[in-house]
Amino acid sequence: MVVAAKTGNEAMAEAMRQINPDVVAAYPITPATEVVMIFAQFLADGLVDTEYIPVESEHSAMSACLGAAAAGARVMTSTSSQGLALMYEILPIVSALRLPIVVCEVNRALSGPINIHCDHSDTIAARDFGWVQIYAENSQEAYDGTLQAVKIAEKTSLPVMVSTDGFIISHCMEKIEMLPDDEAKKFIGEYKMEKSVLDIKNPTTRGALDLQDYYFEHRYQTSEAILNAKNPILEAGEEFGNKYGRKYGLIEEYKMEDAERVIVALGSTCGTTRDVVDELRGKGEKVGLLKIRVFRPFPAQEIATALSNAKSVAVLDRSDSYSGQGSPVYVEVLSALFKNDKKPKIVNYVYGLGGRDINLEDIKSVFENLKKVDQLEEKNYLGVRM
Amino acid sequence: MSKDIFEVRWHGRGGQGAKTAALLFGDSALDSGMYIQAFPEYGPERMGAPVASFNRLSKKPINVHCSISNPDLVVVLDPSLIGKVNVIEGLQEEGKIIVNSSLSPKEVSEKLGVKNIKVYVVDASGISKETIGRDIPNTPMLGAMLKVSGLLDFDKTIKGIEIKLKKKFASKPEIIEGNIKAIKRAYEEVKSA
């Protein structure tokens, strides 16, 4: 292992260097710019031999990635917020064509009003486009997750986005351990596409007109593929753990064995919550954290099982859905629990939009409020001025 | 819990290197086996505008990812910020502050309006002009904070910084030499009341 001080963006760029993708097509956007900027420097320094396509927009970036992936290339890109939004048109096409593109995504609030800081509205809005979604808690997980994403994508023939919290992780330098280059390459292995559109001896078509006769079957297959992606994700996380000591699953349970009050969250907030759990546990309070690492495929059964003994649960959403009801993570956790015989009381907290800080006291207040969960509204806002 | 973690806030103006100083300090602490965080505050900052950056250091893995509101140590790269930015915000009674100033610790304490906070001064701008040739106060302030924080082995750290600077300024050896001198001088010259 190579110990280094890296920001989330540097960690992802280092993973990309080790992966050495065949093609990267990218357009810079804050706070993800550095990922491709550092990668471009690696290219200029001769450390990778990627075909790097500096395109004129994110729409073009994802379109170029799609073409390259259909030709059988190992393809990556990076983006954030409005950049991901400009890719939305292409994202479901990539998954429908079963192309294993990996995106290093840096979570940033969607405009408007314009804001460059972290929330999950960009990737959460892309949750139903047939992409695997992995949320990293810190720079280490960003690095580890990016390597695993390549393996997962190529195993499942599905695109994967790995995201970090904008600025909070993307620009925070932390201690990380990286694999030696040859070990990283060994972990991801070689990629040989089964049916490349450039294989002229065995001609195939991707992206043809697909009407009443077959469109339905293809979309059904995408749905099946996402469902079946759970095992490859678990296998990649398990293999990584066995080889390098850091094991990953779909969810992570922290001090959940006898936890009565539980916070469910994604991303960097899990780290802050972890420290609050430790502090309150020190005072004898039975609190726990359930981290959702993989949001797509949604680990419904795993979450339902993990929460079955809890008395009260707060689901923290770093995006608001403007649906007139709870936010996306909450609604999905709630629905996962519906079939459980034993159900905890469950409430939703929307927090941290546009990078609003969430500190230890905020998390403590949520655990405190869970003591009197019956008095809470179903949907609550943490840290907003009303 | 949080006091297993040593927290630092750097104040400067855009262009003075507050972010670089935090990164360099974090990287140096990593070399001595600590867990670290180094991150800047991102606002609408530009050259000359007030900026802040932060460090966390701990012997244990650091999980928290919120902003730092009660630093153990504050480093002020630009004395003109005093009175404009609340540089002592959140500093505890046992906290420390280092200010780049040619005034005495007593005079700076009066300016800051503090009684129970330990105030250190070092003329980082003066040192930097003499050693680097222009007013880049971040590396001398790093030297002063290495002394005041006392967390890292100085000789080992200075060697590590030299290697890092050599990587960054391969074509400008005079910059490296100047910066190392600046760090060493500030380490010696920083003083408190």
Coordinates of C-alpha atoms in Angstrom, one line a residue:
Chain A
M1 CA 0.0 0.0 0.0
V2 CA 1.1 3.5 -0.8
V3 CA 0.1 6.0 1.9
A4 CA -0.5 9.5 0.6
A5 CA -2.4 12.7 1.4
K6 CA -5.0 13.1 -1.3
T7 CA -8.2 15.1 -1.8
G8 CA -11.2 13.2 -3.1
N9 CA -10.6 14.6 -6.6
E10 CA -6.9 13.6 -6.5
A11 CA -7.9 10.1 -5.2
M12 CA -10.3 9.6 -8.1
A13 CA -7.7 10.9 -10.6
E14 CA -5.1 8.5 -9.2
A15 CA -7.5 5.7 -9.6
M16 CA -8.1 6.8 -13.2
R17 CA -4.4 6.9 -13.8
Q18 CA -4.0 3.3 -12.6
I19 CA -7.1 2.2 -14.6
N20 CA -5.6 3.9 -17.7
P21 CA -8.9 3.9 -19.6
D22 CA -8.9 3.7 -23.4
V23 CA -11.0 6.8 -23.7
V24 CA -11.9 9.7 -21.5
A25 CA -14.2 12.4 -22.9
A26 CA -14.8 15.2 -20.5
Y27 CA -15.8 18.8 -19.9
P28 CA -14.8 20.5 -16.7
I29 CA -17.2 21.7 -14.1
T30 CA -16.6 22.8 -10.4
P31 CA -16.0 21.0 -8.1
A32 CA -15.2 18.0 -10.4
T33 CA -12.8 19.9 -12.7
E34 CA -9.6 18.7 -10.9
V35 CA -10.4 15.1 -11.6
V36 CA -10.0 15.5 -15.4
M37 CA -7.4 18.3 -15.0
I38 CA -5.1 16.1 -13.0
F39 CA -5.8 13.2 -15.3
A40 CA -4.9 15.4 -18.3
Q41 CA -1.6 16.2 -16.6
F42 CA -1.0 12.4 -16.2
L43 CA -1.6 12.1 -19.9
A44 CA 0.7 15.0 -20.7
D45 CA 3.4 13.4 -18.5
G46 CA 3.0 10.1 -20.4
L47 CA 1.7 8.2 -17.4
V48 CA -1.4 7.0 -19.3
D49 CA -2.0 6.4 -22.9
T50 CA -5.7 7.3 -23.0
E51 CA -7.4 8.9 -26.0
Y52 CA -8.5 12.1 -24.2
I53 CA -11.3 14.0 -26.0
P54 CA -11.8 17.5 -24.7
V55 CA -15.4 18.1 -25.9
E56 CA -17.6 21.2 -25.9
S57 CA -20.2 20.2 -23.4
E58 CA -21.2 17.4 -21.0
H59 CA -23.8 16.3 -23.5
S60 CA -21.0 15.7 -26.0
A61 CA -18.8 14.2 -23.3
M62 CA -21.3 11.4 -22.5
S63 CA -22.1 11.0 -26.2
A64 CA -18.5 10.5 -27.1
C65 CA -18.1 8.1 -24.1
L66 CA -21.1 6.1 -25.4
G67 CA -19.7 5.8 -28.9
A68 CA -16.3 4.7 -27.6
A69 CA -17.8 2.2 -25.1
A70 CA -19.9 0.7 -27.9
A71 CA -16.7 0.2 -29.8
G72 CA -15.4 -1.8 -26.9
A73 CA -13.2 0.7 -25.2
R74 CA -12.8 1.0 -21.4
V75 CA -14.3 4.5 -20.9
M76 CA -14.4 7.0 -18.0
T77 CA -15.4 10.6 -17.4
S78 CA -16.1 12.9 -14.5
T79 CA -18.7 15.6 -13.9
S80 CA -20.9 17.3 -11.4
S81 CA -24.3 19.0 -11.0
Q82 CA -25.4 20.9 -14.2
G83 CA -22.8 18.9 -16.0
L84 CA -24.5 15.6 -15.0
A85 CA -27.8 17.2 -15.8
L86 CA -26.6 18.0 -19.3
M87 CA -25.8 14.3 -19.6
Y88 CA -29.2 13.2 -18.5
E89 CA -30.4 12.7 -22.1
I90 CA -27.6 10.2 -22.8
L91 CA -27.5 8.4 -19.4
P92 CA -30.5 6.1 -19.9
I93 CA -29.2 5.3 -23.4
V94 CA -25.9 4.2 -22.0
S95 CA -27.6 1.8 -19.6
A96 CA -30.1 0.5 -22.2
L97 CA -27.2 -0.2 -24.6
R98 CA -25.5 -1.9 -21.6
L99 CA -22.2 0.0 -21.8
P100 CA -19.9 -0.1 -18.8
I101 CA -18.9 3.5 -18.6
V102 CA -17.6 4.7 -15.2
V103 CA -18.3 8.3 -14.1
C104 CA -16.4 9.9 -11.2
E105 CA -19.2 12.2 -10.0
V106 CA -18.8 15.0 -7.5
N107 CA -22.1 15.9 -5.8
R108 CA -23.1 19.5 -6.2
A109 CA -26.4 21.2 -5.9
L110 CA -28.5 21.6 -9.0
S111 CA -29.2 25.2 -10.0
G112 CA -31.1 27.3 -9.2
P113 CA -30.3 29.5 -7.6
I114 CA -26.8 28.8 -8.8
N115 CA -24.6 27.2 -6.1
I116 CA -21.4 25.2 -6.4
H117 CA -21.5 23.4 -3.1
C118 CA -22.5 19.9 -2.1
D119 CA -25.9 18.2 -2.1
H120 CA -27.1 15.1 -3.7
S121 CA -29.7 16.5 -6.0
D122 CA -27.7 15.9 -9.1
T123 CA -27.1 12.1 -8.8
I124 CA -30.4 11.5 -6.9
A125 CA -32.2 13.0 -9.9
A126 CA -30.4 10.4 -12.1
R127 CA -31.3 7.5 -9.8
D128 CA -33.7 5.8 -12.3
F129 CA -31.5 6.0 -15.4
G130 CA -30.2 2.4 -15.1
W131 CA -26.8 3.4 -13.6
V132 CA -25.3 1.7 -10.5
Q133 CA -24.7 4.5 -7.9
I134 CA -22.0 4.3 -5.2
Y135 CA -21.7 7.1 -2.7
A136 CA -18.2 7.5 -1.1
E137 CA -17.9 8.7 2.5
N138 CA -14.3 9.9 2.1
S139 CA -11.3 10.1 -0.2
Q140 CA -10.4 6.5 0.6
E141 CA -13.8 5.2 -0.4
A142 CA -13.6 7.4 -3.6
Y143 CA -10.4 5.8 -4.6
D144 CA -11.5 2.2 -3.7
G145 CA -14.9 2.7 -5.2
T146 CA -13.6 4.0 -8.5
L147 CA -11.4 0.8 -8.9
Q148 CA -14.3 -1.4 -7.9
A149 CA -16.6 0.5 -10.3
V150 CA -14.6 -0.6 -13.3
K151 CA -14.9 -4.2 -12.3
I152 CA -18.6 -3.9 -11.5
A153 CA -19.4 -2.1 -14.7
E154 CA -17.6 -4.6 -16.9
K155 CA -19.0 -7.6 -15.0
T156 CA -22.6 -6.3 -15.3
S157 CA -22.4 -4.5 -18.6
L158 CA -23.9 -1.5 -16.7
P159 CA -22.6 2.0 -16.3
V160 CA -21.6 3.0 -12.8
M161 CA -21.3 6.4 -11.1
V162 CA -19.1 6.8 -8.0
S163 CA -19.8 10.1 -6.2
T164 CA -18.1 12.2 -3.5
D165 CA -19.5 15.1 -1.6
G166 CA -18.5 18.3 -3.5
F167 CA -15.8 20.3 -1.6
I168 CA -16.4 18.4 1.6
I169 CA -14.6 15.4 0.1
S170 CA -13.5 16.5 -3.3
H171 CA -11.3 19.3 -1.9
C172 CA -10.5 17.8 1.5
M173 CA -7.0 16.3 1.7
E174 CA -7.0 13.1 3.8
K175 CA -4.7 10.2 4.5
I176 CA -5.4 7.4 2.0
E177 CA -3.9 4.1 1.1
M178 CA -3.5 3.4 -2.6
L179 CA -2.7 0.1 -4.2
P180 CA 0.6 -0.2 -6.1
D181 CA 0.0 0.4 -9.8
D182 CA 0.5 -3.2 -10.9
E183 CA -1.8 -4.4 -8.1
A184 CA -4.6 -2.0 -9.1
K185 CA -4.3 -3.2 -12.7
K186 CA -4.4 -6.8 -11.6
F187 CA -7.5 -6.1 -9.6
I188 CA -9.5 -4.5 -12.4
G189 CA -8.1 -7.0 -15.0
E190 CA -8.3 -6.8 -18.8
Y191 CA -11.5 -5.7 -20.5
K192 CA -12.7 -7.4 -23.7
M193 CA -16.2 -6.5 -24.8
E194 CA -18.3 -9.4 -25.8
K195 CA -19.9 -7.7 -28.9
S196 CA -18.1 -4.6 -30.1
V197 CA -19.7 -2.6 -32.9
L198 CA -16.3 -2.5 -34.5
D199 CA -16.0 -6.3 -34.8
I200 CA -16.7 -6.4 -38.5
K201 CA -16.5 -10.1 -38.7
N202 CA -19.4 -10.4 -36.3
P203 CA -21.5 -7.3 -37.0
T204 CA -23.8 -6.1 -34.4
T205 CA -25.9 -2.9 -33.9
R206 CA -26.4 -0.9 -30.8
G207 CA -28.9 1.9 -30.5
A208 CA -31.2 0.9 -33.4
L209 CA -34.8 2.0 -33.5
D210 CA -36.7 -0.2 -31.1
L211 CA -40.4 0.1 -31.2
Q212 CA -43.4 -1.9 -29.9
D213 CA -41.7 -5.2 -30.9
Y214 CA -38.6 -5.1 -28.6
Y215 CA -38.2 -1.9 -26.7
F216 CA -40.1 -3.4 -23.7
E217 CA -37.9 -6.4 -23.6
H218 CA -34.8 -4.3 -23.6
R219 CA -36.0 -2.1 -20.8
Y220 CA -37.0 -5.2 -18.8
Q221 CA -33.5 -6.5 -19.3
T222 CA -32.0 -3.2 -17.9
S223 CA -34.2 -3.6 -14.9
E224 CA -33.1 -7.2 -14.4
A225 CA -29.5 -6.2 -14.9
I226 CA -29.7 -3.6 -12.1
L227 CA -31.3 -6.1 -9.8
N228 CA -28.7 -8.7 -10.6
A229 CA -25.9 -6.2 -10.1
K230 CA -26.0 -6.7 -6.3
N231 CA -23.9 -9.8 -6.4
P232 CA -21.1 -8.4 -8.6
I233 CA -21.0 -5.3 -6.3
L234 CA -20.7 -7.5 -3.3
E235 CA -18.1 -9.7 -4.9
A236 CA -16.0 -6.7 -5.9
G237 CA -16.3 -5.3 -2.4
E238 CA -15.5 -8.7 -0.8
E239 CA -12.5 -9.4 -3.1
F240 CA -11.2 -5.9 -2.4
G241 CA -11.5 -6.5 1.3
N242 CA -9.9 -9.9 1.2
K243 CA -6.9 -8.6 -0.8
Y244 CA -6.4 -5.1 0.6
G245 CA -8.2 -5.1 4.0
R246 CA -11.1 -2.8 3.3
K247 CA -14.3 -4.7 2.6
Y248 CA -17.3 -3.0 1.1
G249 CA -21.0 -3.9 0.9
L250 CA -24.2 -2.4 -0.3
I251 CA -24.8 -0.9 3.2
E252 CA -22.6 -0.5 6.3
E253 CA -24.0 -1.0 9.7
Y254 CA -22.2 1.0 12.5
K255 CA -23.1 0.0 16.1
M256 CA -26.4 -1.3 14.9
E257 CA -26.6 -4.6 17.0
D258 CA -28.8 -3.2 19.7
A259 CA -29.4 0.2 18.4
E260 CA -32.8 1.7 19.2
R261 CA -32.4 5.1 17.5
V262 CA -30.8 5.0 14.0
I263 CA -29.7 7.6 11.5
V264 CA -29.7 6.5 7.8
A265 CA -27.5 8.6 5.5
L266 CA -25.3 8.7 2.4
G267 CA -21.8 10.1 1.9
S268 CA -19.6 12.2 4.1
T269 CA -22.3 12.9 6.7
C270 CA -21.9 9.2 7.7
G271 CA -18.5 10.1 9.0
T272 CA -19.8 12.9 11.2
T273 CA -22.6 10.7 12.4
R274 CA -20.1 7.9 13.3
D275 CA -18.4 10.3 15.8
V276 CA -21.8 11.3 17.3
V277 CA -22.7 7.6 17.7
D278 CA -19.4 7.0 19.5
E279 CA -20.0 9.9 21.8
L280 CA -23.6 9.0 22.7
R281 CA -22.7 5.3 23.0
G282 CA -20.1 6.5 25.6
K283 CA -23.0 7.9 27.5
G284 CA -24.9 4.6 27.3
E285 CA -27.3 5.7 24.6
K286 CA -28.3 2.9 22.1
V287 CA -27.8 4.7 18.8
G288 CA -26.5 3.5 15.5
L289 CA -25.8 4.5 11.9
L290 CA -26.9 2.8 8.8
K291 CA -24.9 3.9 5.8
I292 CA -26.3 3.4 2.3
R293 CA -23.2 3.0 0.1
V294 CA -25.0 1.7 -2.9
F295 CA -28.2 3.5 -3.8
R296 CA -28.7 1.7 -7.1
P297 CA -29.5 -1.1 -7.0
F298 CA -31.4 -0.2 -3.9
P299 CA -30.6 -2.6 -1.1
A300 CA -34.2 -2.8 0.1
Q301 CA -34.1 -6.1 1.8
E302 CA -30.7 -5.5 3.4
I303 CA -32.0 -2.2 4.8
A304 CA -35.3 -3.7 6.0
T305 CA -33.4 -6.4 7.9
A306 CA -30.9 -3.9 9.4
L307 CA -33.6 -1.7 10.7
S308 CA -36.0 -4.4 11.9
N309 CA -35.0 -4.0 15.6
A310 CA -34.8 -0.3 15.7
K311 CA -37.4 1.7 17.5
S312 CA -37.0 5.0 15.7
V313 CA -35.2 5.9 12.5
A314 CA -34.3 9.3 10.9
V315 CA -33.5 9.1 7.2
L316 CA -31.3 12.0 6.2
D317 CA -31.7 13.3 2.6
R318 CA -29.3 15.7 1.1
S319 CA -31.8 16.5 -1.7
D320 CA -35.4 17.5 -1.7
S321 CA -37.8 16.0 -4.2
Y322 CA -40.5 18.6 -4.4
S323 CA -42.9 15.7 -4.6
G324 CA -45.2 16.9 -1.8
Q325 CA -44.0 14.0 0.3
G326 CA -40.7 12.7 1.7
S327 CA -37.5 13.0 -0.1
P328 CA -36.1 10.1 -2.3
V329 CA -33.9 8.2 0.2
Y330 CA -36.6 8.4 2.9
V331 CA -39.4 7.2 0.5
E332 CA -37.3 4.3 -0.6
V333 CA -36.3 3.3 3.0
L334 CA -39.9 3.6 4.0
S335 CA -41.1 1.4 1.2
A336 CA -38.4 -1.1 2.0
L337 CA -39.8 -1.4 5.6
F338 CA -43.4 -1.7 4.5
K339 CA -43.4 -5.4 4.3
N340 CA -41.6 -5.9 7.6
D341 CA -43.6 -7.2 10.5
K342 CA -41.6 -5.2 12.9
K343 CA -41.4 -1.6 11.8
P344 CA -39.6 1.3 13.5
K345 CA -41.1 4.8 13.6
I346 CA -39.5 6.6 10.8
V347 CA -39.1 10.2 9.9
N348 CA -37.3 12.2 7.2
Y349 CA -34.8 15.0 7.6
V350 CA -33.8 17.1 4.6
Y351 CA -30.4 18.7 5.3
G352 CA -27.3 20.3 3.8
L353 CA -28.8 21.7 0.6
G354 CA -26.3 23.8 -1.3
G355 CA -23.5 22.9 1.1
R356 CA -25.2 24.0 4.3
D357 CA -22.9 22.6 7.0
I358 CA -24.1 19.7 9.1
N359 CA -22.1 19.5 12.3
L360 CA -22.0 17.2 15.3
E361 CA -24.6 19.2 17.2
D362 CA -27.0 18.9 14.3
I363 CA -26.7 15.1 14.3
K364 CA -27.0 15.1 18.1
S365 CA -30.3 17.0 17.8
V366 CA -31.6 14.4 15.4
F367 CA -30.8 11.6 17.8
E368 CA -32.3 13.6 20.6
N369 CA -35.5 14.3 18.6
L370 CA -35.8 10.5 17.9
K371 CA -36.5 10.0 21.6
K372 CA -39.9 11.7 21.0
V373 CA -40.4 10.6 17.5
D374 CA -44.2 10.6 17.8
Q375 CA -44.1 14.4 18.2
L376 CA -42.2 14.9 14.9
E377 CA -43.6 15.7 11.5
E378 CA -42.9 13.1 8.9
K379 CA -40.8 15.4 6.9
N380 CA -38.4 17.7 8.8
Y381 CA -35.7 20.2 7.7
L382 CA -32.4 20.3 9.5
G383 CA -30.7 23.7 9.6
V384 CA -33.0 25.7 7.4
R385 CA -34.3 29.2 8.4
M386 CA -38.1 29.0 8.1
Chain B
M1 CA -14.2 13.0 21.4
S2 CA -13.4 15.9 19.1
K3 CA -10.4 16.8 21.4
D4 CA -8.6 13.7 20.2
I5 CA -8.4 16.0 17.2
F6 CA -6.2 19.1 16.9
E7 CA -8.0 21.7 14.8
V8 CA -6.4 24.7 13.1
R9 CA -7.9 27.6 11.2
W10 CA -5.8 29.7 8.8
H11 CA -6.9 33.2 7.9
G12 CA -5.4 35.0 4.9
R13 CA -6.2 36.9 1.7
G14 CA -6.6 35.2 -1.6
G15 CA -3.1 34.8 -3.1
Q16 CA -1.2 34.7 0.2
G17 CA -1.2 30.9 0.3
A18 CA -3.5 30.0 3.2
K19 CA -4.7 27.0 1.3
T20 CA -1.2 25.9 0.4
A21 CA 0.0 26.3 4.0
A22 CA -2.8 24.1 5.2
L23 CA -2.1 21.5 2.6
L24 CA 1.6 21.5 3.3
F25 CA 1.1 21.3 7.1
G26 CA -1.4 18.4 6.6
D27 CA 1.0 16.6 4.3
S28 CA 3.8 17.1 6.8
A29 CA 1.7 15.7 9.6
L30 CA 0.9 12.7 7.5
D31 CA 4.6 12.0 7.1
S32 CA 4.9 11.8 10.9
G33 CA 2.2 9.1 10.9
M34 CA -0.8 11.2 11.8
Y35 CA -4.3 11.1 10.3
I36 CA -5.0 14.5 8.7
Q37 CA -7.5 16.7 7.0
A38 CA -6.7 19.9 5.1
F39 CA -9.4 21.8 3.4
P40 CA -10.1 25.4 2.2
E41 CA -13.2 27.3 2.7
Y42 CA -14.7 28.0 -0.7
G43 CA -16.6 31.1 -1.1
P44 CA -16.6 33.8 -3.8
E45 CA -12.9 34.4 -3.0
R46 CA -10.5 36.2 -5.3
M47 CA -7.1 37.8 -5.0
G48 CA -7.0 39.9 -1.9
A49 CA -10.4 38.8 -0.5
P50 CA -10.5 37.2 3.0
V51 CA -10.1 33.4 2.8
A52 CA -9.8 30.6 5.4
S53 CA -8.5 27.1 5.4
F54 CA -8.4 24.4 7.9
N55 CA -6.5 21.4 9.3
R56 CA -7.5 18.5 11.5
L57 CA -4.8 16.2 13.0
S58 CA -5.2 13.1 15.0
K59 CA -3.5 9.9 16.0
K60 CA -6.8 8.1 15.2
P61 CA -8.7 8.0 11.9
I62 CA -10.7 11.2 11.4
N63 CA -14.4 10.6 10.6
V64 CA -15.9 14.1 10.9
H65 CA -16.5 16.1 7.8
C66 CA -18.1 19.2 9.1
S67 CA -16.6 22.7 9.3
I68 CA -14.3 23.6 12.2
S69 CA -16.0 26.0 14.7
N70 CA -13.8 25.7 17.8
P71 CA -10.1 25.6 16.6
D72 CA -7.3 24.9 19.0
L73 CA -5.0 27.2 17.0
V74 CA -5.6 30.1 14.6
V75 CA -3.0 31.4 12.2
V76 CA -3.5 34.9 10.7
L77 CA -1.4 35.5 7.6
D78 CA -2.5 39.1 7.1
P79 CA -2.8 41.4 10.1
S80 CA -5.1 43.8 8.2
L81 CA -7.8 41.1 8.6
I82 CA -8.0 42.0 12.3
G83 CA -11.2 44.0 12.9
K84 CA -12.6 43.0 9.5
V85 CA -12.8 39.3 10.0
N86 CA -13.6 37.8 13.4
V87 CA -10.3 35.8 13.6
I88 CA -10.8 34.8 17.2
E89 CA -14.2 33.3 16.6
G90 CA -14.7 30.0 18.4
L91 CA -11.2 30.1 20.0
Q92 CA -11.3 28.5 23.4
E93 CA -9.7 30.0 26.5
E94 CA -6.8 27.6 26.2
G95 CA -6.6 28.4 22.5
K96 CA -3.6 30.0 20.7
I97 CA -3.4 32.5 17.9
I98 CA -0.4 33.4 15.8
V99 CA -0.4 36.7 13.9
N100 CA 1.9 37.9 11.2
S101 CA 2.9 41.2 12.6
S102 CA 5.9 43.4 13.4
L103 CA 4.1 44.6 16.5
S104 CA 4.7 43.1 20.0
P105 CA 2.6 40.3 21.3
K106 CA 1.1 42.8 23.8
E107 CA 0.1 45.2 21.1
V108 CA -1.5 42.5 19.0
S109 CA -3.4 41.2 22.0
E110 CA -4.8 44.7 22.5
K111 CA -5.8 44.9 18.9
L112 CA -7.5 41.5 19.1
G113 CA -9.1 42.5 22.3
V114 CA -8.3 39.2 24.0
K115 CA -7.1 38.4 27.5
N116 CA -7.2 34.7 28.0
I117 CA -5.9 33.6 24.6
K118 CA -2.2 33.1 24.1
V119 CA -1.1 35.4 21.4
Y120 CA 2.1 34.8 19.4
V121 CA 3.6 37.1 16.8
V122 CA 6.2 36.7 14.1
D123 CA 7.1 39.2 11.3
A124 CA 6.4 36.7 8.6
S125 CA 6.1 39.4 5.9
G126 CA 9.5 40.8 6.9
I127 CA 11.1 37.4 7.0
S128 CA 9.6 36.5 3.6
K129 CA 10.8 39.7 2.0
E130 CA 14.3 39.0 3.2
T131 CA 14.5 35.3 2.4
I132 CA 12.2 34.8 -0.6
G133 CA 12.3 38.3 -2.0
R134 CA 8.7 39.2 -1.7
D135 CA 5.8 39.1 0.7
I136 CA 4.6 35.5 0.7
P137 CA 3.8 35.0 4.4
N138 CA 2.5 31.4 4.3
T139 CA 5.7 29.4 4.6
P140 CA 7.2 31.5 7.5
M141 CA 3.8 31.3 9.2
L142 CA 4.0 27.5 8.8
G143 CA 7.4 27.6 10.6
A144 CA 5.9 29.6 13.4
M145 CA 2.9 27.3 13.7
L146 CA 5.3 24.2 13.8
K147 CA 6.9 25.8 16.8
V148 CA 3.7 26.9 18.6
S149 CA 1.8 23.7 17.9
G150 CA 4.7 21.5 18.9
L151 CA 3.0 18.5 17.3
L152 CA 5.6 17.6 14.7
D153 CA 9.3 16.9 14.8
F154 CA 10.8 20.1 13.3
D155 CA 14.0 18.6 11.7
K156 CA 12.1 15.8 10.1
T157 CA 9.3 18.1 9.0
I158 CA 11.7 20.6 7.4
K159 CA 13.4 17.8 5.5
G160 CA 10.0 16.6 4.2
I161 CA 9.0 20.1 3.2
E162 CA 12.2 20.5 1.3
I163 CA 11.4 17.3 -0.7
K164 CA 7.9 18.5 -1.4
L165 CA 9.1 21.9 -2.5
K166 CA 11.7 20.4 -4.8
K167 CA 9.0 18.5 -6.5
K168 CA 6.9 21.6 -7.0
F169 CA 9.6 24.0 -7.9
A170 CA 12.1 21.8 -9.7
S171 CA 13.2 24.6 -12.0
K172 CA 13.5 27.3 -9.3
P173 CA 16.0 26.1 -6.6
E174 CA 16.3 29.6 -5.2
I175 CA 12.6 29.5 -4.2
I176 CA 13.2 26.3 -2.3
E177 CA 16.1 27.7 -0.4
G178 CA 14.3 30.9 0.4
N179 CA 11.3 29.1 1.7
I180 CA 13.3 26.8 3.9
K181 CA 15.2 29.7 5.4
A182 CA 11.9 31.5 6.0
I183 CA 10.4 28.6 7.8
K184 CA 13.5 28.1 10.0
R185 CA 13.7 31.8 10.9
A186 CA 10.1 32.1 11.8
Y187 CA 10.4 29.0 13.9
E188 CA 13.1 30.7 15.8
E189 CA 11.6 34.2 15.9
V190 CA 8.0 33.6 16.8
K191 CA 7.3 35.0 20.3
S192 CA 4.6 35.4 22.8
A193 CA 3.9 37.9 25.6

